[in-house]
Tab-separated table of N, CA, C and O in Angstrom:
chain	number	residue	atom	x	y	z
A	1	MET	N	0.846	-1.167	0.000
A	1	MET	CA	0.000	0.000	0.000
A	1	MET	C	0.896	1.236	0.000
A	1	MET	O	1.971	1.232	0.591
A	2	ARG	N	0.439	2.266	-0.694
A	2	ARG	CA	1.200	3.513	-0.704
A	2	ARG	C	0.262	4.711	-0.806
A	2	ARG	O	-0.890	4.581	-1.214
A	3	THR	N	0.779	5.867	-0.437
A	3	THR	CA	0.017	7.115	-0.502
A	3	THR	C	0.738	8.069	-1.436
A	3	THR	O	1.949	8.249	-1.341
A	4	VAL	N	-0.037	8.657	-2.362
A	4	VAL	CA	0.513	9.623	-3.306
A	4	VAL	C	-0.258	10.933	-3.154
A	4	VAL	O	-1.486	10.926	-2.989
A	5	HIS	N	0.473	12.032	-3.210
A	5	HIS	CA	-0.135	13.362	-3.099
A	5	HIS	C	-0.207	13.992	-4.486
A	5	HIS	O	0.741	13.921	-5.254
A	6	PHE	N	-1.348	14.608	-4.763
A	6	PHE	CA	-1.579	15.237	-6.060
A	6	PHE	C	-1.915	16.709	-5.856
A	6	PHE	O	-2.618	17.063	-4.915
A	7	GLU	N	-1.409	17.555	-6.743
A	7	GLU	CA	-1.809	18.965	-6.785
A	7	GLU	C	-2.890	19.096	-7.847
A	7	GLU	O	-2.687	18.700	-8.996
A	8	ILE	N	-4.034	19.636	-7.427
A	8	ILE	CA	-5.172	19.824	-8.326
A	8	ILE	C	-5.623	21.282	-8.160
A	8	ILE	O	-6.527	21.584	-7.388
A	9	PRO	N	-4.977	22.203	-8.860
A	9	PRO	CA	-5.188	23.631	-8.622
A	9	PRO	C	-6.620	24.119	-8.825
A	9	PRO	O	-7.025	25.092	-8.185
A	10	THR	N	-7.391	23.474	-9.667
A	10	THR	CA	-8.752	23.947	-9.924
A	10	THR	C	-9.777	23.336	-8.957
A	10	THR	O	-10.955	23.643	-9.041
A	11	MET	N	-9.340	22.504	-8.038
A	11	MET	CA	-10.233	21.897	-7.055
A	11	MET	C	-10.158	22.718	-5.766
A	11	MET	O	-9.456	22.386	-4.826
A	12	THR	N	-10.904	23.814	-5.717
A	12	THR	CA	-10.778	24.727	-4.593
A	12	THR	C	-11.978	24.720	-3.645
A	12	THR	O	-11.829	25.010	-2.481
A	13	ARG	N	-13.126	24.365	-4.124
A	13	ARG	CA	-14.326	24.399	-3.282
A	13	ARG	C	-14.736	22.993	-2.859
A	13	ARG	O	-14.359	22.007	-3.473
A	14	LEU	N	-15.530	22.939	-1.802
A	14	LEU	CA	-15.920	21.658	-1.229
A	14	LEU	C	-16.638	20.765	-2.234
A	14	LEU	O	-16.349	19.570	-2.323
A	15	HIS	N	-17.549	21.326	-3.033
A	15	HIS	CA	-18.275	20.486	-3.993
A	15	HIS	C	-17.339	19.917	-5.056
A	15	HIS	O	-17.539	18.821	-5.558
A	16	LYS	N	-16.287	20.642	-5.383
A	16	LYS	CA	-15.301	20.132	-6.336
A	16	LYS	C	-14.483	19.011	-5.707
A	16	LYS	O	-14.153	18.018	-6.370
A	17	GLN	N	-14.163	19.154	-4.434
A	17	GLN	CA	-13.448	18.105	-3.720
A	17	GLN	C	-14.285	16.831	-3.669
A	17	GLN	O	-13.758	15.728	-3.845
A	18	LEU	N	-15.580	16.968	-3.466
A	18	LEU	CA	-16.472	15.812	-3.440
A	18	LEU	C	-16.531	15.124	-4.805
A	18	LEU	O	-16.580	13.898	-4.882
A	19	GLU	N	-16.522	15.902	-5.872
A	19	GLU	CA	-16.522	15.324	-7.223
A	19	GLU	C	-15.268	14.478	-7.444
A	19	GLU	O	-15.348	13.370	-7.974
A	20	VAL	N	-14.134	14.999	-7.031
A	20	VAL	CA	-12.882	14.256	-7.180
A	20	VAL	C	-12.902	13.003	-6.315
A	20	VAL	O	-12.542	11.912	-6.769
A	21	CYS	N	-13.353	13.133	-5.074
A	21	CYS	CA	-13.441	11.965	-4.182
A	21	CYS	C	-14.309	10.879	-4.791
A	21	CYS	O	-13.928	9.701	-4.817
A	22	ASN	N	-15.467	11.249	-5.268
A	22	ASN	CA	-16.380	10.263	-5.841
A	22	ASN	C	-15.785	9.589	-7.073
A	22	ASN	O	-15.958	8.388	-7.271
A	23	SER	N	-15.089	10.333	-7.883
A	23	SER	CA	-14.469	9.775	-9.084
A	23	SER	C	-13.360	8.785	-8.726
A	23	SER	O	-13.271	7.703	-9.286
A	24	VAL	N	-12.528	9.160	-7.768
A	24	VAL	CA	-11.401	8.312	-7.385
A	24	VAL	C	-11.868	7.088	-6.596
A	24	VAL	O	-11.313	5.997	-6.741
A	25	LYS	N	-12.896	7.240	-5.789
A	25	LYS	CA	-13.397	6.109	-4.996
A	25	LYS	C	-13.906	4.966	-5.871
A	25	LYS	O	-13.913	3.826	-5.430
A	26	LYS	N	-14.274	5.252	-7.087
A	26	LYS	CA	-14.715	4.205	-8.008
A	26	LYS	C	-13.592	3.218	-8.319
A	26	LYS	O	-13.842	2.119	-8.787
A	27	LEU	N	-12.364	3.617	-8.049
A	27	LEU	CA	-11.202	2.754	-8.287
A	27	LEU	C	-10.909	1.842	-7.099
A	27	LEU	O	-9.916	1.126	-7.093
A	28	ASN	N	-11.758	1.888	-6.082
A	28	ASN	CA	-11.576	1.085	-4.867
A	28	ASN	C	-10.272	1.406	-4.146
A	28	ASN	O	-9.523	0.507	-3.760
A	29	VAL	N	-10.001	2.693	-3.985
A	29	VAL	CA	-8.818	3.106	-3.235
A	29	VAL	C	-9.060	2.849	-1.746
A	29	VAL	O	-10.203	2.718	-1.301
A	30	VAL	N	-7.994	2.800	-0.980
A	30	VAL	CA	-8.098	2.567	0.455
A	30	VAL	C	-8.625	3.817	1.151
A	30	VAL	O	-9.511	3.755	1.999
A	31	ASN	N	-8.090	4.989	0.760
A	31	ASN	CA	-8.499	6.244	1.388
A	31	ASN	C	-8.155	7.407	0.464
A	31	ASN	O	-7.176	7.365	-0.272
A	32	ILE	N	-8.979	8.454	0.540
A	32	ILE	CA	-8.665	9.708	-0.146
A	32	ILE	C	-9.037	10.853	0.776
A	32	ILE	O	-10.109	10.843	1.391
A	33	THR	N	-8.133	11.810	0.905
A	33	THR	CA	-8.420	13.025	1.651
A	33	THR	C	-8.122	14.205	0.731
A	33	THR	O	-7.181	14.162	-0.061
A	34	THR	N	-8.951	15.231	0.846
A	34	THR	CA	-8.769	16.407	-0.001
A	34	THR	C	-8.778	17.672	0.836
A	34	THR	O	-9.352	17.721	1.924
A	35	GLU	N	-8.129	18.663	0.306
A	35	GLU	CA	-8.203	20.031	0.805
A	35	GLU	C	-8.063	20.904	-0.422
A	35	GLU	O	-7.802	20.403	-1.514
A	36	SER	N	-8.248	22.165	-0.260
A	36	SER	CA	-8.224	23.062	-1.406
A	36	SER	C	-6.943	22.889	-2.226
A	36	SER	O	-5.841	23.143	-1.751
A	37	GLY	N	-7.104	22.393	-3.456
A	37	GLY	CA	-5.983	22.267	-4.372
A	37	GLY	C	-5.113	21.038	-4.209
A	37	GLY	O	-4.137	20.881	-4.931
A	38	ARG	N	-5.464	20.146	-3.272
A	38	ARG	CA	-4.622	18.981	-3.017
A	38	ARG	C	-5.449	17.750	-2.682
A	38	ARG	O	-6.530	17.862	-2.119
A	39	ALA	N	-4.885	16.605	-2.995
A	39	ALA	CA	-5.505	15.335	-2.616
A	39	ALA	C	-4.406	14.348	-2.250
A	39	ALA	O	-3.337	14.356	-2.851
A	40	ALA	N	-4.690	13.516	-1.265
A	40	ALA	CA	-3.799	12.422	-0.888
A	40	ALA	C	-4.593	11.137	-1.047
A	40	ALA	O	-5.690	11.005	-0.505
A	41	VAL	N	-4.049	10.216	-1.818
A	41	VAL	CA	-4.751	8.972	-2.118
A	41	VAL	C	-3.898	7.797	-1.657
A	41	VAL	O	-2.738	7.681	-2.040
A	42	THR	N	-4.493	6.949	-0.829
A	42	THR	CA	-3.844	5.720	-0.388
A	42	THR	C	-4.477	4.568	-1.143
A	42	THR	O	-5.702	4.458	-1.190
A	43	PHE	N	-3.635	3.719	-1.748
A	43	PHE	CA	-4.157	2.654	-2.587
A	43	PHE	C	-3.232	1.446	-2.570
A	43	PHE	O	-2.067	1.540	-2.172
A	44	GLN	N	-3.777	0.322	-2.989
A	44	GLN	CA	-3.004	-0.917	-3.069
A	44	GLN	C	-2.003	-0.817	-4.213
A	44	GLN	O	-2.212	-0.098	-5.191
A	45	ASP	N	-0.948	-1.572	-4.118
A	45	ASP	CA	0.115	-1.550	-5.131
A	45	ASP	C	-0.351	-2.037	-6.501
A	45	ASP	O	0.301	-1.783	-7.505
A	46	THR	N	-1.481	-2.741	-6.547
A	46	THR	CA	-1.986	-3.236	-7.831
A	46	THR	C	-2.602	-2.130	-8.672
A	46	THR	O	-2.750	-2.282	-9.879
A	47	LEU	N	-2.970	-1.016	-8.043
A	47	LEU	CA	-3.535	0.125	-8.765
A	47	LEU	C	-2.391	1.031	-9.214
A	47	LEU	O	-1.421	1.230	-8.488
A	48	LEU	N	-2.512	1.576	-10.392
A	48	LEU	CA	-1.465	2.450	-10.931
A	48	LEU	C	-1.790	3.916	-10.672
A	48	LEU	O	-2.952	4.329	-10.739
A	49	LYS	N	-0.751	4.696	-10.428
A	49	LYS	CA	-0.902	6.140	-10.226
A	49	LYS	C	-1.577	6.783	-11.442
A	49	LYS	O	-2.409	7.666	-11.300
A	50	VAL	N	-1.250	6.322	-12.627
A	50	VAL	CA	-1.816	6.875	-13.854
A	50	VAL	C	-3.338	6.674	-13.898
A	50	VAL	O	-4.066	7.507	-14.442
A	51	ASP	N	-3.835	5.594	-13.313
A	51	ASP	CA	-5.284	5.363	-13.271
A	51	ASP	C	-5.975	6.392	-12.388
A	51	ASP	O	-7.085	6.845	-12.698
A	52	ILE	N	-5.338	6.773	-11.310
A	52	ILE	CA	-5.905	7.792	-10.421
A	52	ILE	C	-5.899	9.147	-11.119
A	52	ILE	O	-6.887	9.883	-11.077
A	53	ILE	N	-4.804	9.465	-11.778
A	53	ILE	CA	-4.725	10.726	-12.529
A	53	ILE	C	-5.812	10.764	-13.592
A	53	ILE	O	-6.490	11.787	-13.763
A	54	LYS	N	-5.994	9.682	-14.292
A	54	LYS	CA	-7.020	9.608	-15.333
A	54	LYS	C	-8.409	9.841	-14.749
A	54	LYS	O	-9.222	10.575	-15.322
A	55	ALA	N	-8.699	9.258	-13.596
A	55	ALA	CA	-10.006	9.435	-12.953
A	55	ALA	C	-10.239	10.894	-12.561
A	55	ALA	O	-11.335	11.436	-12.733
A	56	ILE	N	-9.194	11.550	-12.062
A	56	ILE	CA	-9.316	12.965	-11.681
A	56	ILE	C	-9.528	13.821	-12.927
A	56	ILE	O	-10.384	14.714	-12.940
A	57	GLU	N	-8.772	13.550	-13.975
A	57	GLU	CA	-8.913	14.324	-15.217
A	57	GLU	C	-10.266	14.084	-15.876
A	57	GLU	O	-10.851	15.009	-16.436
A	58	GLU	N	-10.776	12.866	-15.809
A	58	GLU	CA	-12.093	12.585	-16.371
A	58	GLU	C	-13.204	13.298	-15.599
A	58	GLU	O	-14.271	13.545	-16.146
A	59	ALA	N	-12.943	13.639	-14.334
A	59	ALA	CA	-13.900	14.416	-13.547
A	59	ALA	C	-13.845	15.899	-13.926
A	59	ALA	O	-14.644	16.690	-13.461
A	60	GLY	N	-12.852	16.267	-14.764
A	60	GLY	CA	-12.771	17.632	-15.260
A	60	GLY	C	-11.729	18.506	-14.591
A	60	GLY	O	-11.779	19.729	-14.687
A	61	TYR	N	-10.741	17.888	-13.948
A	61	TYR	CA	-9.736	18.652	-13.225
A	61	TYR	C	-8.350	18.387	-13.777
A	61	TYR	O	-8.067	17.327	-14.306
A	62	ILE	N	-7.471	19.361	-13.619
A	62	ILE	CA	-6.100	19.263	-14.074
A	62	ILE	C	-5.242	18.814	-12.897
A	62	ILE	O	-5.356	19.345	-11.783
A	63	VAL	N	-4.381	17.841	-13.149
A	63	VAL	CA	-3.489	17.324	-12.110
A	63	VAL	C	-2.059	17.733	-12.455
A	63	VAL	O	-1.606	17.511	-13.565
A	64	LYS	N	-1.380	18.335	-11.485
A	64	LYS	CA	0.033	18.638	-11.650
A	64	LYS	C	0.809	17.538	-10.971
A	64	LYS	O	0.560	17.210	-9.821
A	65	TYR	N	1.745	16.930	-11.708
A	65	TYR	CA	2.542	15.831	-11.132
A	65	TYR	C	3.953	15.878	-11.659
A	65	TYR	O	4.311	16.679	-12.445
């Protein structure tokens, strides 16, 4: 298991954070926490970081990595 931190500059409001959480949770991650412009995702080693980035981008947000 590992935790990766993402910068998501356009995710500033609570409803946007919820959109990102809901999108990423579909990947069966262990945990996700968000704050304005940032997210920390804990996931099993079988999941790829690129899959999480893709889920965030498909929700309509830009990820800096």
